[in-house]
Short mmCIF file of C-alpha atoms in Angstrom, two decimals:
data_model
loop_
_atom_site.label_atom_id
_atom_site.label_comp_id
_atom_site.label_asym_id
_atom_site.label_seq_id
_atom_site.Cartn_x
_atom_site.Cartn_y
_atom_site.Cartn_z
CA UNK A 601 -68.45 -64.84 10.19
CA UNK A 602 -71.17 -66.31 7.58
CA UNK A 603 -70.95 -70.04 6.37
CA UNK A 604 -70.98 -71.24 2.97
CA UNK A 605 -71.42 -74.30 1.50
CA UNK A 606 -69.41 -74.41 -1.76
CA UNK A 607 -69.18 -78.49 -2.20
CA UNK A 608 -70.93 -81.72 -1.81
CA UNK A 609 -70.80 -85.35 -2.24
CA UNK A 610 -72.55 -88.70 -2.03
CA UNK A 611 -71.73 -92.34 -2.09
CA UNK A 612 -74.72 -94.13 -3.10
CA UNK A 613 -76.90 -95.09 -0.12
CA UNK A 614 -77.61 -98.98 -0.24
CA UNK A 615 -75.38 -102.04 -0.01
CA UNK A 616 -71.63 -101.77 -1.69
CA UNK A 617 -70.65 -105.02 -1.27
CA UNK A 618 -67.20 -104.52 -2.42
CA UNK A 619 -66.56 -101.06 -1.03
CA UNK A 620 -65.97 -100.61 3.20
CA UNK A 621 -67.57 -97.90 4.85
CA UNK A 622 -64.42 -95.48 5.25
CA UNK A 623 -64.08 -96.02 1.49
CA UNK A 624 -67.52 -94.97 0.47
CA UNK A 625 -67.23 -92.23 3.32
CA UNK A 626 -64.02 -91.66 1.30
CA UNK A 627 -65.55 -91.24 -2.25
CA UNK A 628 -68.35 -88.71 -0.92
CA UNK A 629 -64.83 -86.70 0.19
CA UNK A 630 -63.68 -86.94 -3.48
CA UNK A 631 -66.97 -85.90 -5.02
CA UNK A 632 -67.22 -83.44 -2.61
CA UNK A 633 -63.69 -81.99 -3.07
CA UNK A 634 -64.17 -81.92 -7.00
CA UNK A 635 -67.66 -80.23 -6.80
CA UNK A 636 -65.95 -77.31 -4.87
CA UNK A 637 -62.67 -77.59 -7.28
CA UNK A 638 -60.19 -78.16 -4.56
CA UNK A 639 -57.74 -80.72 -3.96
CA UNK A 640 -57.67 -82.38 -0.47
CA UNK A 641 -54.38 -80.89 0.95
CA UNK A 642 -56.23 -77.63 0.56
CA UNK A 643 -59.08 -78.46 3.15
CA UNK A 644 -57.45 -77.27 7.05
CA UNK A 645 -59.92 -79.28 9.26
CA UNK A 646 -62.28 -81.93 9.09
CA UNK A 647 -64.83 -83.81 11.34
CA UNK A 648 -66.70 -86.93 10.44
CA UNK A 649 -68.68 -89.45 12.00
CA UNK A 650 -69.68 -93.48 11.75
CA UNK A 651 -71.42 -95.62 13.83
CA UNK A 652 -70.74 -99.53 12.54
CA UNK A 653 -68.18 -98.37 10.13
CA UNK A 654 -64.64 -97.09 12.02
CA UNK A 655 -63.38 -94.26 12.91
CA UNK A 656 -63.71 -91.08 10.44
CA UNK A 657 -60.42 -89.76 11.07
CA UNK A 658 -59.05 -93.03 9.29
CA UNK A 659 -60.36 -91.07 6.33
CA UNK A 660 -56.96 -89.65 6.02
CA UNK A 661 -55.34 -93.03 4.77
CA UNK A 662 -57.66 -93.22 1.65
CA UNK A 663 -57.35 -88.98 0.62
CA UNK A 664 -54.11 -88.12 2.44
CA UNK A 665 -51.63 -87.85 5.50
CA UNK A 666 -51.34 -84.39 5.41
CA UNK A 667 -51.36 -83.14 9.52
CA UNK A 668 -55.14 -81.92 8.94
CA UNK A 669 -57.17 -81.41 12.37
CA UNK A 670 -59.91 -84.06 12.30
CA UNK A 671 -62.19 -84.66 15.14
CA UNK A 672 -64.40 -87.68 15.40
CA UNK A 673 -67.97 -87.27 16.56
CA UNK A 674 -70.53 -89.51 17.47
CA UNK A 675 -74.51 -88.62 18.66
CA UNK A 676 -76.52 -91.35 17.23
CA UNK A 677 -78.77 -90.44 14.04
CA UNK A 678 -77.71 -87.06 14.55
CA UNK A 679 -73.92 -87.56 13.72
CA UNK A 680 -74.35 -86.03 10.21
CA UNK A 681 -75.70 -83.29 12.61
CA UNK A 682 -73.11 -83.21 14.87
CA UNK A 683 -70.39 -83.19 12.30
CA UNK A 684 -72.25 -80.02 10.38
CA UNK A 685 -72.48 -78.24 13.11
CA UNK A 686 -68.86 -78.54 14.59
CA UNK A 687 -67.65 -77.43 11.17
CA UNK A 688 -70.11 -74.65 10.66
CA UNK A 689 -69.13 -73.36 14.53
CA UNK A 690 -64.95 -74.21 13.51
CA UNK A 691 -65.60 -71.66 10.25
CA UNK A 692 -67.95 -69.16 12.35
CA UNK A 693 -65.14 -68.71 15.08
CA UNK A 694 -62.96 -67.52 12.93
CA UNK A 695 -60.33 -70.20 13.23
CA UNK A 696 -60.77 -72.02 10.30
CA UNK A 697 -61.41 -70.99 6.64
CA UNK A 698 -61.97 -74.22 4.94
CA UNK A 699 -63.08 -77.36 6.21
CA UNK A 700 -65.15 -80.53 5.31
CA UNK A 701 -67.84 -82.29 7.07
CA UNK A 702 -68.57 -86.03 6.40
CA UNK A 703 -70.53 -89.38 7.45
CA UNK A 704 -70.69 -92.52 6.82
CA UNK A 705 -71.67 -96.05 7.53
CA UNK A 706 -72.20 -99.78 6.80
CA UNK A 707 -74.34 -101.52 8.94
CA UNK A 708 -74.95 -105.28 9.25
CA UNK A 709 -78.04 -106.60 7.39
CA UNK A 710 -81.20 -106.69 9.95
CA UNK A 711 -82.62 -104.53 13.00
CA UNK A 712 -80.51 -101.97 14.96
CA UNK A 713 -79.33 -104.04 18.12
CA UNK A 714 -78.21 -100.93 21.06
CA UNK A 715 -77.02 -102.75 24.68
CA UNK A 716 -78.95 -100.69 27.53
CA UNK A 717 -75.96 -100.59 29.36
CA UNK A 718 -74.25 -98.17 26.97
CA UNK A 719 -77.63 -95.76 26.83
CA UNK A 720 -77.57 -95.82 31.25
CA UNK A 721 -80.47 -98.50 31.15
CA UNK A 722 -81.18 -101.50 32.78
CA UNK A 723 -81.52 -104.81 31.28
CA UNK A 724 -84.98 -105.13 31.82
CA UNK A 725 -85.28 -102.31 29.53
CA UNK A 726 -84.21 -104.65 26.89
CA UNK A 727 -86.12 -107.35 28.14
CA UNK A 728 -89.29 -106.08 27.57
CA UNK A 729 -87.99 -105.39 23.68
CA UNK A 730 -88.26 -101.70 23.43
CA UNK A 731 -84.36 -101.60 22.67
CA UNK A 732 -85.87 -102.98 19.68
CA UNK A 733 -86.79 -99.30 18.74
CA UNK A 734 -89.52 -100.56 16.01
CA UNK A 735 -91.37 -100.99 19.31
CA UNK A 736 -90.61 -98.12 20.91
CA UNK A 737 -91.65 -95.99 17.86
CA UNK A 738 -94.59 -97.64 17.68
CA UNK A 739 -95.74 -97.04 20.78
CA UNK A 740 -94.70 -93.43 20.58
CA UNK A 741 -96.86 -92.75 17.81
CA UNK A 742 -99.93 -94.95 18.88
CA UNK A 743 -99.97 -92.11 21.56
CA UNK A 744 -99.54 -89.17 19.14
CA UNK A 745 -102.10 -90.71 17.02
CA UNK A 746 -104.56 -91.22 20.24
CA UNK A 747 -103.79 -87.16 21.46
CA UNK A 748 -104.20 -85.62 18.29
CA UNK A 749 -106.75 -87.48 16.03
CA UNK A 750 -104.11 -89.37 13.47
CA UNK A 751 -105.32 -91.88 11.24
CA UNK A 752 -103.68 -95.03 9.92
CA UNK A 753 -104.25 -93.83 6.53
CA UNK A 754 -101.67 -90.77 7.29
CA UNK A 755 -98.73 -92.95 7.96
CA UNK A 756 -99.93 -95.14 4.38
CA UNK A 757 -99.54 -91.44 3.05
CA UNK A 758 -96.12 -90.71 4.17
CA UNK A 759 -94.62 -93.83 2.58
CA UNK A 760 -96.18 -93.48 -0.58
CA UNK A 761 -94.78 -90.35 -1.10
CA UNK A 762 -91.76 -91.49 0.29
CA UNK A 763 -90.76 -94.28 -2.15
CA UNK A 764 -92.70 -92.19 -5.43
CA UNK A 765 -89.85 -89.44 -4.29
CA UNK A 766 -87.19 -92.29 -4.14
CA UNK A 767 -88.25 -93.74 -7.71
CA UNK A 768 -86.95 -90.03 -8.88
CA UNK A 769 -84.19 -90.21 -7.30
CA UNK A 770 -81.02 -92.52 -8.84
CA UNK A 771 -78.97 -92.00 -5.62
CA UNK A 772 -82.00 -93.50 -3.78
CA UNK A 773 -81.73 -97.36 -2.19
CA UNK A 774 -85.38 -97.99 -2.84
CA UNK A 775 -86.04 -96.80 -6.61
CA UNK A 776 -89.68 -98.77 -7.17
CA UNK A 777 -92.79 -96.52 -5.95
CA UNK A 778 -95.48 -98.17 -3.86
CA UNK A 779 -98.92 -97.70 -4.05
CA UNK A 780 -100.71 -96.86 -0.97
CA UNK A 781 -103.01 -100.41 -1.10
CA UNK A 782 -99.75 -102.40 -1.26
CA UNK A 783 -98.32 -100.05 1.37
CA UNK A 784 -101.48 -100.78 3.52
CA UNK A 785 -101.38 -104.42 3.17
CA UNK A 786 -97.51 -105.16 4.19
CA UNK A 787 -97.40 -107.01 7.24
CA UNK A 788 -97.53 -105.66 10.34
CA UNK A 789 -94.56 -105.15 12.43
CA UNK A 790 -95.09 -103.33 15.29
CA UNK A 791 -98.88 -101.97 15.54
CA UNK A 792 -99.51 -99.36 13.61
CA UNK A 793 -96.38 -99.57 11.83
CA UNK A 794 -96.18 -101.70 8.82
CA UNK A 795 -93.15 -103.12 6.68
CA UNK A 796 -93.12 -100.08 4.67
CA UNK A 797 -93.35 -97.63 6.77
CA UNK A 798 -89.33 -98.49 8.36
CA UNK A 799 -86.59 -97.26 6.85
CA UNK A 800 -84.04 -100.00 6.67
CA UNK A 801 -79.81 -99.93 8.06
CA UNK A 802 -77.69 -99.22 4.81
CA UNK A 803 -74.63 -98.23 3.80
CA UNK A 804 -73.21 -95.04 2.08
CA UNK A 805 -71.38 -91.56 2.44
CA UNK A 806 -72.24 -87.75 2.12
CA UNK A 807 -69.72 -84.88 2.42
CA UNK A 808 -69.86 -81.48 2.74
CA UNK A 809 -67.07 -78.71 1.50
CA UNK A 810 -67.79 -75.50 3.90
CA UNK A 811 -65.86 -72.09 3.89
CA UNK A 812 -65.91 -68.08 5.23
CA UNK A 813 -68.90 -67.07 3.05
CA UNK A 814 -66.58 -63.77 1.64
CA UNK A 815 -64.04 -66.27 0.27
CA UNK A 816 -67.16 -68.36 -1.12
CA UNK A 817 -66.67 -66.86 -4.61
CA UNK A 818 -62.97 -67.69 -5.23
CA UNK A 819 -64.27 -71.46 -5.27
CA UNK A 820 -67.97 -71.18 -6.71
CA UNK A 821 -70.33 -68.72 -8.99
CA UNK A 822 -73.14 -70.11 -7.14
CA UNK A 823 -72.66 -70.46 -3.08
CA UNK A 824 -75.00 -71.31 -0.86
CA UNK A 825 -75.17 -70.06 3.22
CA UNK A 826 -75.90 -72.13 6.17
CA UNK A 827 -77.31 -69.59 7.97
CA UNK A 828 -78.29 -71.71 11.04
CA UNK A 829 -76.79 -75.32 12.00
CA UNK A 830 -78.49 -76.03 15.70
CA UNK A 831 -78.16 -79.36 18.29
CA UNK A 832 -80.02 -79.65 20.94
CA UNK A 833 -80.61 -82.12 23.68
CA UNK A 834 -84.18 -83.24 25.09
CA UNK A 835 -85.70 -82.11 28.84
CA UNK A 836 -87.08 -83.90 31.60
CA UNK A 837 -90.48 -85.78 30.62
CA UNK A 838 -89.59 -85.33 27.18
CA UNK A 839 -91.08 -89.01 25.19
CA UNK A 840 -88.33 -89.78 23.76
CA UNK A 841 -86.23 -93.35 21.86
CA UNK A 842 -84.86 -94.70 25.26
CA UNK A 843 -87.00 -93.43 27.58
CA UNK A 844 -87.46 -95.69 30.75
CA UNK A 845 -90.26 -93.95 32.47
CA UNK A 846 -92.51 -91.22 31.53
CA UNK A 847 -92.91 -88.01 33.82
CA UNK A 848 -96.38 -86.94 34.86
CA UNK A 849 -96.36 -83.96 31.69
CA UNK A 850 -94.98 -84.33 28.67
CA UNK A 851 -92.44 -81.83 27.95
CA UNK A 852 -91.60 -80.65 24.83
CA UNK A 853 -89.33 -82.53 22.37
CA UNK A 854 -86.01 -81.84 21.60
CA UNK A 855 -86.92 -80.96 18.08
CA UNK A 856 -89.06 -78.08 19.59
CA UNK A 857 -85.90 -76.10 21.07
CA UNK A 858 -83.44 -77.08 18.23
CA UNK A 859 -86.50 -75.60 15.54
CA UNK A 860 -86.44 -72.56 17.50
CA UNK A 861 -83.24 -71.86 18.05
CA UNK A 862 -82.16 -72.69 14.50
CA UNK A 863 -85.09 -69.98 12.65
CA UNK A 864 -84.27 -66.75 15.54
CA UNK A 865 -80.33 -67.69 14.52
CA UNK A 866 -81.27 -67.46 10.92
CA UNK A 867 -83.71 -64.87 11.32
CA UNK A 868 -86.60 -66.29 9.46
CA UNK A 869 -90.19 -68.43 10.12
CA UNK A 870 -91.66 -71.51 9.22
CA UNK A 871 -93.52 -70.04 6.83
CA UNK A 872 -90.29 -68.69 4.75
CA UNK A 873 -88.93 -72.40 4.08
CA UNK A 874 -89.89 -73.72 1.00
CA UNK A 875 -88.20 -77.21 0.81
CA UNK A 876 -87.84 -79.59 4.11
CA UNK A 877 -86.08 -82.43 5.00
CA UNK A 878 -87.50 -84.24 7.89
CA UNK A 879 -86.08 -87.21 10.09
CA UNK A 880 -88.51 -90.14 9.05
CA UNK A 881 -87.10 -93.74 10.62
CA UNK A 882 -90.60 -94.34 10.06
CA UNK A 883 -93.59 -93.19 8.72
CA UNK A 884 -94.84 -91.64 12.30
CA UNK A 885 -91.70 -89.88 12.81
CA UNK A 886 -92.52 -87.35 9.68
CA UNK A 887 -95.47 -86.59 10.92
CA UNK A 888 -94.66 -85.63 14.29
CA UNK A 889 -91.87 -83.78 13.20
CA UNK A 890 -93.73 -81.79 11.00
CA UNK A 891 -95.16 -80.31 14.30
CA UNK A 892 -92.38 -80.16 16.12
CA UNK A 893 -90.64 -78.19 13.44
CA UNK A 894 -93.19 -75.67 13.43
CA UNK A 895 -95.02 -76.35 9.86
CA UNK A 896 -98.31 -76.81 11.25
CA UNK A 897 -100.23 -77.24 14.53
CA UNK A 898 -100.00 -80.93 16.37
CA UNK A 899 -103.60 -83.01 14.38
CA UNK A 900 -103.60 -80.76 11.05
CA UNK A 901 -100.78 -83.19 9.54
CA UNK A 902 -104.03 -85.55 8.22
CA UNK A 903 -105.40 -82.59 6.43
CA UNK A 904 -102.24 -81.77 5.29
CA UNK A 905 -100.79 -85.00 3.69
CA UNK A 906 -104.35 -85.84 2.06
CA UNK A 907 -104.27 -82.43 0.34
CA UNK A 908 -100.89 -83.24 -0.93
CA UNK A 909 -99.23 -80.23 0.66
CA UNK A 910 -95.82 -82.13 1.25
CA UNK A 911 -95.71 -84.02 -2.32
CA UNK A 912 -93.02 -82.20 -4.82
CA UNK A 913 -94.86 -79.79 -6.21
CA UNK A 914 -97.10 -79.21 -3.00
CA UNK A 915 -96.70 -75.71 -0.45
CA UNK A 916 -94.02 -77.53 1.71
CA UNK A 917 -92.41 -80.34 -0.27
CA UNK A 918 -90.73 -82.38 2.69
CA UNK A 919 -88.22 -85.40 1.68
CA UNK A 920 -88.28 -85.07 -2.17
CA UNK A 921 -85.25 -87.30 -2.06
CA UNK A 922 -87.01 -90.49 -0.11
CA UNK A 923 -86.09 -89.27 3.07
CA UNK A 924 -84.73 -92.64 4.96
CA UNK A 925 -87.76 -94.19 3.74
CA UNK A 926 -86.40 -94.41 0.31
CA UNK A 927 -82.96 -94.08 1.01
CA UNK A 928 -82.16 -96.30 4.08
CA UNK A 929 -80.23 -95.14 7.16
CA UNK A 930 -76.38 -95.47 7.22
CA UNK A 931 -76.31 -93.40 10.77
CA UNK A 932 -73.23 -91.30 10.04
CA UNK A 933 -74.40 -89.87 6.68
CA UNK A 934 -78.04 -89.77 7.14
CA UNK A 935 -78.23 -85.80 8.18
CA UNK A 936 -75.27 -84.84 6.16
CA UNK A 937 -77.71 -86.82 2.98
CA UNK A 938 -80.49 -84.29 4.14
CA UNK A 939 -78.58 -81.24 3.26
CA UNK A 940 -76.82 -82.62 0.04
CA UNK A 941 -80.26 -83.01 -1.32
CA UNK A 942 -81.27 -79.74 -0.44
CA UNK A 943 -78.59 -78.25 -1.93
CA UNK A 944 -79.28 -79.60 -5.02
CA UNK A 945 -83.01 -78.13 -4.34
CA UNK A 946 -81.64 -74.86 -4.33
CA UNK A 947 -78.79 -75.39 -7.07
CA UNK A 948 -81.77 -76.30 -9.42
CA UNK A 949 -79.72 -79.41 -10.13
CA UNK A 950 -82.37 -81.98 -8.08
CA UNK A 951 -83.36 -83.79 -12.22
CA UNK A 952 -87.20 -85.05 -11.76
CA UNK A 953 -87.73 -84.75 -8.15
CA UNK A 954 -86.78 -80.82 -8.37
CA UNK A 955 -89.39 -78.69 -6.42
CA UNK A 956 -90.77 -75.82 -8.88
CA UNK A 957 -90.56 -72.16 -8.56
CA UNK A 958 -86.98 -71.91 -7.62
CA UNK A 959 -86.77 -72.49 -4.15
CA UNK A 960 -84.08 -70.23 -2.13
CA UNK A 961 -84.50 -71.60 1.65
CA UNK A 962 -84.39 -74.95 2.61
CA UNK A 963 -84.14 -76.95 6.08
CA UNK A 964 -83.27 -80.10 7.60
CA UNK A 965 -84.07 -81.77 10.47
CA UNK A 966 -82.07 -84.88 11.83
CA UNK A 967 -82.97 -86.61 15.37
CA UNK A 968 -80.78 -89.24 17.15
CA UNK A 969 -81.29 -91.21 20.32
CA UNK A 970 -81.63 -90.65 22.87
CA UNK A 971 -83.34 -87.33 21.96
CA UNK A 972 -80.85 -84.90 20.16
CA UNK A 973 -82.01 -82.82 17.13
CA UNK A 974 -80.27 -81.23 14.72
CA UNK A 975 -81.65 -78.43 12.57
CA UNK A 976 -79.73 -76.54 9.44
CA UNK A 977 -81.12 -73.92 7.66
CA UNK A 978 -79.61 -73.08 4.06
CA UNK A 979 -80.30 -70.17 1.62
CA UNK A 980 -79.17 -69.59 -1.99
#
């Protein structure tokens, strides 16, 4: 049974001040709902996630009591993920033939501030400040950087092109491009990593309208198929966010398996995809992703962000939205955010940041402590 993906919807990513979480998760529903032309009573299951922002089954008191299944999930930054793929497995089984998928969140104003205890650490592991994951990611890419020949001036690179794709974008938190000297001179957080190379904890709400792909046409003229939606957990001696102790070899990422996985299940390459979405907390995390994801070798990333290759109208535009750069982070909606943008890639509907030539396969790429990916692969 083949997924489609007839509706979506976004609450502006940012701070709401007078709207809660569950009610922004609550208007991406709506938007959602009336991009698919369906009323909410019509829609047979639902899952949903939130980290700071209350349970997403409490979504039923703003659109409806009416009995619908909804399951809560939870897996870190890959909740939007999580909730995708639940939805896209619920249609694929054959139980369900309409259902929606949602996140959303509003987090407090400063850093991310995760107890050990509840990740199976110790305190010390706290202690020492690398709960404090701008530390951790530092470190994590001073060593990628160190292995594989990646300059400073590759992570100025990401940003820039981060926040000129968020000045396109109207849904976007940060709307005012940065050149790459005042990107170089922010202050330093957490060597290498400088103030604009962090995405920052937000607010906001994406949803997601999925159905049986042969029913796809009583709702839209223009479907599009998530042909693979993949989650995968990390291995021993993966270096990954939480990781207390490093084994003698570095195993593979999590991103590796869920990357393969997701293009045999959709039976295409790397080379096929021509619009990308890649988890980017930071500026380091894009570029190691772009390995891990399988768009070029580990060290060619330099070449390939100083010939522009991942800019809008490069070979392999990769977060023409502003990624979470631009955007911000609200945890539960961040992945579901990836694949409403690349709908709109693929609808032709994306305004100034559209990617030319008509692009007909994108992917998105979501990763969560303490190392789970999520991949989705969509086709018009």
């Amino acid at each position: 049974m083949d997924v489609a993906i007839i509706g979506i919807g976004l609450h502006r990513f940012g701070r709401t001040e007078n709207m809660s979480g569950l009610q922004q998760g609550a208007a991406a529903v709506r938007s959602a709902l009336k991009d698919a032309g369906i009323e909410w009573p019509q829609v047979q299951f639902a899952v949903g996630g939130s980290q700071d922002a209350g349970n997403a089954d409490s979504l039923v008191n703003e659109l409806g009591l009416t009995g619908i299944q909804f399951t809560n999930v939870w897996n870190g930054c890959a909740t939007g993920g999580s909730a995708l793929h639940s939805a896209y497995s619920a249609i694929k089984s054959g139980e369900y033939d309409l259902g929606v998928a949602v996140g959303f969140d509003k987090h407090p104003r400063g850093a991310f501030n995760p107890k050990p205890g509840d990740w199976g650490l110790d305190d010390w592991y706290g202690e020492v400040g690398l709960m404090l994951t701008t530390q951790f990611f530092a470190m994590k890419i001073q060593r990628y950087m160190h292995d594989y020949g990646i300059s400073n001036d590759a992570l100025i690179r990401v940003a820039e092109k981060a926040f000129h794709n968020g000045s396109l974008n109207p849904d976007a938190w940060r709307t005012t491009a940065l050149s790459y000297e005042e990107i170089a001179a922010s202050p330093m957080i957490s060597e290498p990593l400088r103030k604009y190379m962090f995405c920052s904890p937000a607010e906001g709400g994406t949803a997601l309208v999925l159905c049986r792909a042969d029913r796809a046409h009583q709702y839209t003229r223009h479907p599009l198929f998530l042909k693979a939606a993949v989650v995968r957990t990390r291995y021993y001696g993966s270096f990954e966010v939480f990781s207390p102790a490093q084994a003698p070899a570095v195993n593979q990422s999590a991103t590796v398996t869920a990357s393969r996985d997701a293009f045999e299940l959709a039976g295409i390459g790397p080379e096929d995809v021509q619009v990308a979405q890649l988890q980017d907390t930071e500026s380091g995390a894009e570029i190691m992703h772009m390995a891990e994801n399988g768009f070029c070798q580990h060290g060619e990333q330099e070449k390939l962000l100083r010939e522009g290759a991942t800019r809008i109208d490069g070979r392999l535009p990769v977060n023409t939205d502003g990624g979470c750069l631009a955007n911000g982070e609200p945890v539960g909606a961040s992945g579901l955010r990836q694949v409403y943008e690349i709908c709109h890639q693929l609808r032709g509907s994306a305004g100034a940041r559209q990617v030319p030539g008509k692009p007909s396969v994108g992917y998105t790429h979501v990763y969560g402590a303490p190392g789970v990916s999520g991949v989705n692969i969509i086709t018009r």
